[in-house]
Short mmCIF file of C-alpha atoms and ligand atoms in Angstrom, two decimals:
data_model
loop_
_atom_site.label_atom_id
_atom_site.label_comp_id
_atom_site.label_asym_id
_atom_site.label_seq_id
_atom_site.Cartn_x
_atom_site.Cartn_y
_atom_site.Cartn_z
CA UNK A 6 84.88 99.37 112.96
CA UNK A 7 87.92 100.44 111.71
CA UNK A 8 90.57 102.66 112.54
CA UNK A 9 90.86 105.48 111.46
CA UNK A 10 94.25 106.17 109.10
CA UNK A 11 96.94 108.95 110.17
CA UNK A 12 99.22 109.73 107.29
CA UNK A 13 102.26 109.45 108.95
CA UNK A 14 106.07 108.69 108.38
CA UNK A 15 105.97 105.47 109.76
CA UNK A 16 103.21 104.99 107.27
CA UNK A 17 105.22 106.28 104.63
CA UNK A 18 107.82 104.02 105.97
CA UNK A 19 105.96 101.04 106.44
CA UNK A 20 108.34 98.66 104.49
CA UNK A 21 111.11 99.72 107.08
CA UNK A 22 109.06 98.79 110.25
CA UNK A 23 107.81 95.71 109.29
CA UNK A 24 104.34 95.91 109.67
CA UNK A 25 101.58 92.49 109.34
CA UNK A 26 101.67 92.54 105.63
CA UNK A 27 97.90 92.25 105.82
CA UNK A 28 97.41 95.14 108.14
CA UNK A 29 100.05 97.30 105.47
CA UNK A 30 97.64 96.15 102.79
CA UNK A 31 94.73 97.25 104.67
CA UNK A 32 96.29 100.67 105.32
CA UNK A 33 97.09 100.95 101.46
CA UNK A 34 94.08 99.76 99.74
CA UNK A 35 91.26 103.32 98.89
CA UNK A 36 88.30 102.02 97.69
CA UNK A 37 86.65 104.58 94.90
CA UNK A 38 83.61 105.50 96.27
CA UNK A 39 82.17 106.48 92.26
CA UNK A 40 78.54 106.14 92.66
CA UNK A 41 75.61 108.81 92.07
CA UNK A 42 73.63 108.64 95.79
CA UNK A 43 74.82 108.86 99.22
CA UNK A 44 72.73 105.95 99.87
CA UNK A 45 74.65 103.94 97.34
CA UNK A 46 77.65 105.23 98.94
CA UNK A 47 77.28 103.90 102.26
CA UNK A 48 75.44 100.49 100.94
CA UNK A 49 78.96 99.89 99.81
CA UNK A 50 80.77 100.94 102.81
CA UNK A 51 78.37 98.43 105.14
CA UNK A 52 79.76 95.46 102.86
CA UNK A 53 83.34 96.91 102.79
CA UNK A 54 83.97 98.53 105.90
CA UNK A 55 85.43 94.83 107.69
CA UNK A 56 88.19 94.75 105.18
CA UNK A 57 89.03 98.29 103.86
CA UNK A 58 89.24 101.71 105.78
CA UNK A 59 89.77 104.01 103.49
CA UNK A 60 87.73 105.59 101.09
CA UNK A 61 87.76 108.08 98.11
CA UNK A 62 84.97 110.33 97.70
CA UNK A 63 85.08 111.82 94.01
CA UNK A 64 83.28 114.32 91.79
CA UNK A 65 80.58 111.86 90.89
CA UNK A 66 79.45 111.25 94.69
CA UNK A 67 80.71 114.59 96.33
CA UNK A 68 78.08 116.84 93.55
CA UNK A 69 75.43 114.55 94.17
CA UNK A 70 75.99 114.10 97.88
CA UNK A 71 77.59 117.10 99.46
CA UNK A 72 79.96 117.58 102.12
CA UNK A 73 77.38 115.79 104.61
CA UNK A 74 78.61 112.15 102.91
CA UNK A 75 82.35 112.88 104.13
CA UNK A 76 81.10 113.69 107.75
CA UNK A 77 79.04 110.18 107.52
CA UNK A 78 82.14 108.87 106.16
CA UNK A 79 84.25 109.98 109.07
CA UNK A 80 82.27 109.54 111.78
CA UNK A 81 82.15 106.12 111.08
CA UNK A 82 85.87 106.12 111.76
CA UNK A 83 86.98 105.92 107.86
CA UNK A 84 89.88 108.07 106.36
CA UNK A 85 88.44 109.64 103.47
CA UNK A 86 90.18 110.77 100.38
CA UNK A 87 88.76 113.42 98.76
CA UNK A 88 89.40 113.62 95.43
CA UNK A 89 87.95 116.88 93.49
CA UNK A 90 91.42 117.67 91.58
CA UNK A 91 91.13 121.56 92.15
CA UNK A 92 92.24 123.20 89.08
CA UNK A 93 91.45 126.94 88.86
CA UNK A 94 93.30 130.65 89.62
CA UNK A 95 95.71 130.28 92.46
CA UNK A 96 93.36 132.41 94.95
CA UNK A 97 89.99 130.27 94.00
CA UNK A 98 91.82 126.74 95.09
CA UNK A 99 93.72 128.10 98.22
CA UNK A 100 90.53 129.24 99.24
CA UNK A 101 88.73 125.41 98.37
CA UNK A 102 91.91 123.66 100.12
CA UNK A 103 91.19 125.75 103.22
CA UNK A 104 87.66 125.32 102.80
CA UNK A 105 87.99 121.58 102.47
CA UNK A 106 90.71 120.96 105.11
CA UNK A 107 87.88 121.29 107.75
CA UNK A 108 86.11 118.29 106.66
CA UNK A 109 88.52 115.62 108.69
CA UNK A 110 90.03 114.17 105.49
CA UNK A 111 92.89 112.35 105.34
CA UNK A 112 93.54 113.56 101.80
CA UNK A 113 92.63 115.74 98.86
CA UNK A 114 94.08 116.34 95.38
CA UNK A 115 94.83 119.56 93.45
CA UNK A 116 96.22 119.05 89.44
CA UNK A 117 98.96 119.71 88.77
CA UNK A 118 98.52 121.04 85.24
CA UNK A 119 97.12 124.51 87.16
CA UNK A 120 100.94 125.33 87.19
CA UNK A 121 103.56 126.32 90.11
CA UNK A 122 101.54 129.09 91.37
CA UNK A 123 98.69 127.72 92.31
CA UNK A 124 99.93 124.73 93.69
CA UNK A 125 102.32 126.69 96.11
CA UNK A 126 99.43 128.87 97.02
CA UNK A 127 97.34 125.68 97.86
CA UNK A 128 99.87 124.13 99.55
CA UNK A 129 99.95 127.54 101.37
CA UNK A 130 96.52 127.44 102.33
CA UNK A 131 97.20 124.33 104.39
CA UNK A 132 99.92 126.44 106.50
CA UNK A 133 98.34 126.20 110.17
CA UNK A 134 95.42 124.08 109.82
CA UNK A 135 96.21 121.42 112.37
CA UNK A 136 96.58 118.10 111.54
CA UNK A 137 96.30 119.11 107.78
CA UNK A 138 95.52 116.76 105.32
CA UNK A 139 98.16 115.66 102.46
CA UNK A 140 97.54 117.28 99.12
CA UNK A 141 98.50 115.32 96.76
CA UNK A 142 98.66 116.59 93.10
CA UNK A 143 97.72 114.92 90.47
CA UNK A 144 99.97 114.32 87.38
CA UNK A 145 99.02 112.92 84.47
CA UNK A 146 94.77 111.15 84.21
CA UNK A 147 95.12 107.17 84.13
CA UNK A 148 92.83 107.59 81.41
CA UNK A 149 95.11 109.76 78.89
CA UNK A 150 97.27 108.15 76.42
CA UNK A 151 99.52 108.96 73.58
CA UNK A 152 96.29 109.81 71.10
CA UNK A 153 94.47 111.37 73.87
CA UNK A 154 97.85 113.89 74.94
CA UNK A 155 98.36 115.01 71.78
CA UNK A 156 94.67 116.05 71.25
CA UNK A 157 95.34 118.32 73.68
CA UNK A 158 98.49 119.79 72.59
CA UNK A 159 101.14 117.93 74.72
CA UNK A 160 103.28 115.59 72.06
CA UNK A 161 105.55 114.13 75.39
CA UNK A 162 105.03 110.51 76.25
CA UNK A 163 102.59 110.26 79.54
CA UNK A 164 105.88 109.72 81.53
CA UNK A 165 107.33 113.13 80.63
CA UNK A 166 104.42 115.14 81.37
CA UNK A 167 104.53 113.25 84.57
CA UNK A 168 107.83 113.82 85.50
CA UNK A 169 107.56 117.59 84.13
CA UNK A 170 104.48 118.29 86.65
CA UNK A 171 106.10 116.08 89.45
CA UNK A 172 109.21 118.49 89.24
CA UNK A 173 106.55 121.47 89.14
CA UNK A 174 104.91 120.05 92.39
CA UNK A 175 108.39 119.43 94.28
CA UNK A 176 109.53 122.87 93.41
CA UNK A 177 106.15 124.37 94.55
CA UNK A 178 106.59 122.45 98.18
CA UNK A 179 104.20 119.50 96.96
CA UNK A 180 104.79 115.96 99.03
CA UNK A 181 102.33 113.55 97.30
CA UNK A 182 101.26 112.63 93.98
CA UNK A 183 99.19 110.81 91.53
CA UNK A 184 99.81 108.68 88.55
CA UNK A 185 99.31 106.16 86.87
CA UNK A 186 101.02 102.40 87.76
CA UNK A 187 103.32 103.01 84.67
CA UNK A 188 105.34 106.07 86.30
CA UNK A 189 105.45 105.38 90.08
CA UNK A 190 109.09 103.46 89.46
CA UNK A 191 109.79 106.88 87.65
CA UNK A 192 108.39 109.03 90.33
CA UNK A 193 110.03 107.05 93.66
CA UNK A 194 113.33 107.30 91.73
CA UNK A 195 112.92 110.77 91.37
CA UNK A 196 111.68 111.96 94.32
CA UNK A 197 112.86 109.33 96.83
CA UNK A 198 111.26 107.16 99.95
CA UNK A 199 109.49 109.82 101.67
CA UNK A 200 107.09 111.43 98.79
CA UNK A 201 103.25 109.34 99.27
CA UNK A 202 102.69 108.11 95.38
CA UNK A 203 98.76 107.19 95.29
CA UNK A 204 98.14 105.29 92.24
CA UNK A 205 94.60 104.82 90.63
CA UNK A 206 93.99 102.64 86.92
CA UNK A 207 94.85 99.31 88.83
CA UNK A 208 93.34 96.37 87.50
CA UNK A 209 93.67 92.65 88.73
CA UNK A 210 94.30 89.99 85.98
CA UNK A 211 91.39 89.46 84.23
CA UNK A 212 89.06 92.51 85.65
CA UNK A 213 87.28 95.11 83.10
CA UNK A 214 89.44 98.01 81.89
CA UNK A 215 86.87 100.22 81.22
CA UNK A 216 88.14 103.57 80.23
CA UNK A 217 91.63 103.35 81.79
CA UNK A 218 94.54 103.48 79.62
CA UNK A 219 97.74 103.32 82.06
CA UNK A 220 96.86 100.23 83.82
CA UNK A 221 98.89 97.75 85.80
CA UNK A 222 97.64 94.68 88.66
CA UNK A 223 97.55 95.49 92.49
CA UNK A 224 101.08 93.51 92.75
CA UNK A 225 103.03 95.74 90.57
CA UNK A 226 101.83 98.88 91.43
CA UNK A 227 103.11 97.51 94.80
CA UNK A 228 106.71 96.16 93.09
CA UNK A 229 107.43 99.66 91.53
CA UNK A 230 106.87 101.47 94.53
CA UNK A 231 103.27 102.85 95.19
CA UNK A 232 101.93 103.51 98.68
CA UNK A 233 97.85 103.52 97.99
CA UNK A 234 96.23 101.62 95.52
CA UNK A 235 92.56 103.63 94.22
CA UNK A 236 90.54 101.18 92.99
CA UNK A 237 86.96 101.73 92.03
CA UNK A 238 84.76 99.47 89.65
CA UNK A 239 87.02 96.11 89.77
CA UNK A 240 85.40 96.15 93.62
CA UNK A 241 82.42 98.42 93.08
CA UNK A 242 80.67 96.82 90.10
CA UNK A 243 81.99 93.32 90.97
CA UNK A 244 79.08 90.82 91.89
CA UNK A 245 80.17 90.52 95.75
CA UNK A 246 82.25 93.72 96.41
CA UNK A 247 83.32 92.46 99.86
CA UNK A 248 84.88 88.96 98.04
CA UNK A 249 86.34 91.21 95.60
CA UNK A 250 88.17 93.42 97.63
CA UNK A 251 89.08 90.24 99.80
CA UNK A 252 90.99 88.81 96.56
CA UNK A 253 92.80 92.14 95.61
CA UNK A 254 94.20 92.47 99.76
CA UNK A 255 95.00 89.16 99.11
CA UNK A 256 97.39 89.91 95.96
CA UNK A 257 98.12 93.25 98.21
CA UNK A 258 99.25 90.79 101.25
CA UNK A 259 101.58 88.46 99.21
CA UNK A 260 103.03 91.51 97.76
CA UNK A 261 104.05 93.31 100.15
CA UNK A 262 105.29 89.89 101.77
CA UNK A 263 107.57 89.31 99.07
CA UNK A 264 108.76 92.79 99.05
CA UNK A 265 109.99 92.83 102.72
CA UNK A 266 111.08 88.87 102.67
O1 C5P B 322 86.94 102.49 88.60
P1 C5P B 322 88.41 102.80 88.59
O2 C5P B 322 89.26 101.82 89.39
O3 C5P B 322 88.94 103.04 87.19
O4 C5P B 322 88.50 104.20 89.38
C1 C5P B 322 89.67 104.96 89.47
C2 C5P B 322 89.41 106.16 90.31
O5 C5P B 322 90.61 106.92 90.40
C3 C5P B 322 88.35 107.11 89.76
O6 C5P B 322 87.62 107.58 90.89
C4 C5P B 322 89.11 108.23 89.13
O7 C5P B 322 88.45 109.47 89.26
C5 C5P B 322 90.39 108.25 89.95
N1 C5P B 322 91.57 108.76 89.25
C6 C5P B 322 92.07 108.21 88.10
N2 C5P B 322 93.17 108.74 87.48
C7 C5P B 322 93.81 109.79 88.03
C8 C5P B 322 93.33 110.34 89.22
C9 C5P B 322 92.20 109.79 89.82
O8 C5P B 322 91.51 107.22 87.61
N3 C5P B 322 94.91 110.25 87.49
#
């Protein structure tokens, strides 16, 4: 069984304290939990549960499962992710961050795109709750590009909306953010060794892109700076999940070895 995660500053400083390297990769790795049943969900976590202990629970799973999955989830001594990207009038997401910070996650995302006041008054909805999870805001989707950006009205490179909204998030009290593998060097630089980056579109050598645009492998989302790795279908969809997220804690392992060498 594993342990279950506390997002901590030795966490956050993990490099410094010279942790196993395969325990660190353990403690970084967030398994997507994308599928449409609860049953599906846990099938998954049965195979997965010996070598990763963290897991995201999205929109897919979360509407067809309900709340119930993340109390499954945690009472089998998981940290769960939660990963609904709240986006709505400052009042209606301080009210689903409070609402949501009584489930026992370990995390839960906001975007960032809803502007400064509704991420301070999220971040403000956390005041008090004990042992409160992080919120992490999310920047710019993995799965936006240059074509897809400008669709929508925003004619900055993916890396300037991302810094834009990280500076949003800092000024609004924000801690944690996600982006793609192609701004975390941007994002550590900017907002130094203490702010949790959590960094989904990672795909090993060789593995399916699917619709991800802003991609990079396991080891150099690691080499620019990332704390979590999200991965979903490279381990979901992959013949023998368990061997596949064996291989990627593998890359994870020599990684971080190399990094604190
Ligand atoms: O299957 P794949 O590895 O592409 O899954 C990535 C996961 O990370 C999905 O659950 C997706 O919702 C999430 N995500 C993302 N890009 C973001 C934020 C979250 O891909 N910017």
């Amino acid at each position: 069984m594993p342990i279950p995660e506390q997002l901590d500053s030795s966490l956050r400083q993990s490099r410094q304290i010279a942790l196993d390297p395969r325990d660190d990769a353990r403690k970084r790795l967030i398994v997507a939990l994308d599928v449409p049943t609860a049953s599906a969900a846990i099938d998954l976590v049965d195979r997965l549960e010996n070598s990763c202990r963290w897991f995201k629970v999205g929109l897919e799973l979360f509407v067809a499962a309900g709340p119930t999955i993340l109390e499954k989830l945690t009472a089998r001594g998981n940290s769960i992710f939660l990963d609904l990207k709240f986006h709505d009038i400052p009042n209606t997401v301080a009210g689903a961050v409070r609402s949501a910070s009584g489930w026992g996650v370990r995390m839960m995302t906001v975007h960032a795109l809803g502007g400064p006041a509704m991420l301070s008054a999220a971040k403000a909805a956390l005041d008090g709750v004990p042992d409160p999870p992080e919120l992490l805001a999310v920047t710019v989707l993995t799965s936006m590009d240059g074509a897809q950006l400008s669709a929508v009205g925003l004619d900055d490179s993916a890396a300037k909306q991302v810094e834009r909204l990280a500076r949003v998030g800092l000024g609004a009290g924000i801690r944690g953010f996600v982006c793609s593998p192609r701004e975390v060097g941007l994002l550590r630089a900017l907002a130094g060794p203490e702010i949790v980056l959590v960094i989904p579109g990672i795909r090993p050598a060789g593995a399916g892109v699917g619709d991800q645009k802003r991609i990079a492998t396991p080891a150099d989302a690691l080499r620019q700076g990332a704390n979590y790795l999200v991965v979903g279908r490279p381990i979901t969809q992959a013949p023998n999940p368990a061997e596949a997220a064996e291989s990627i804690l593998a890359e994870m392992t020599a990684t971080l070895r190399e990094l604190t060498a």
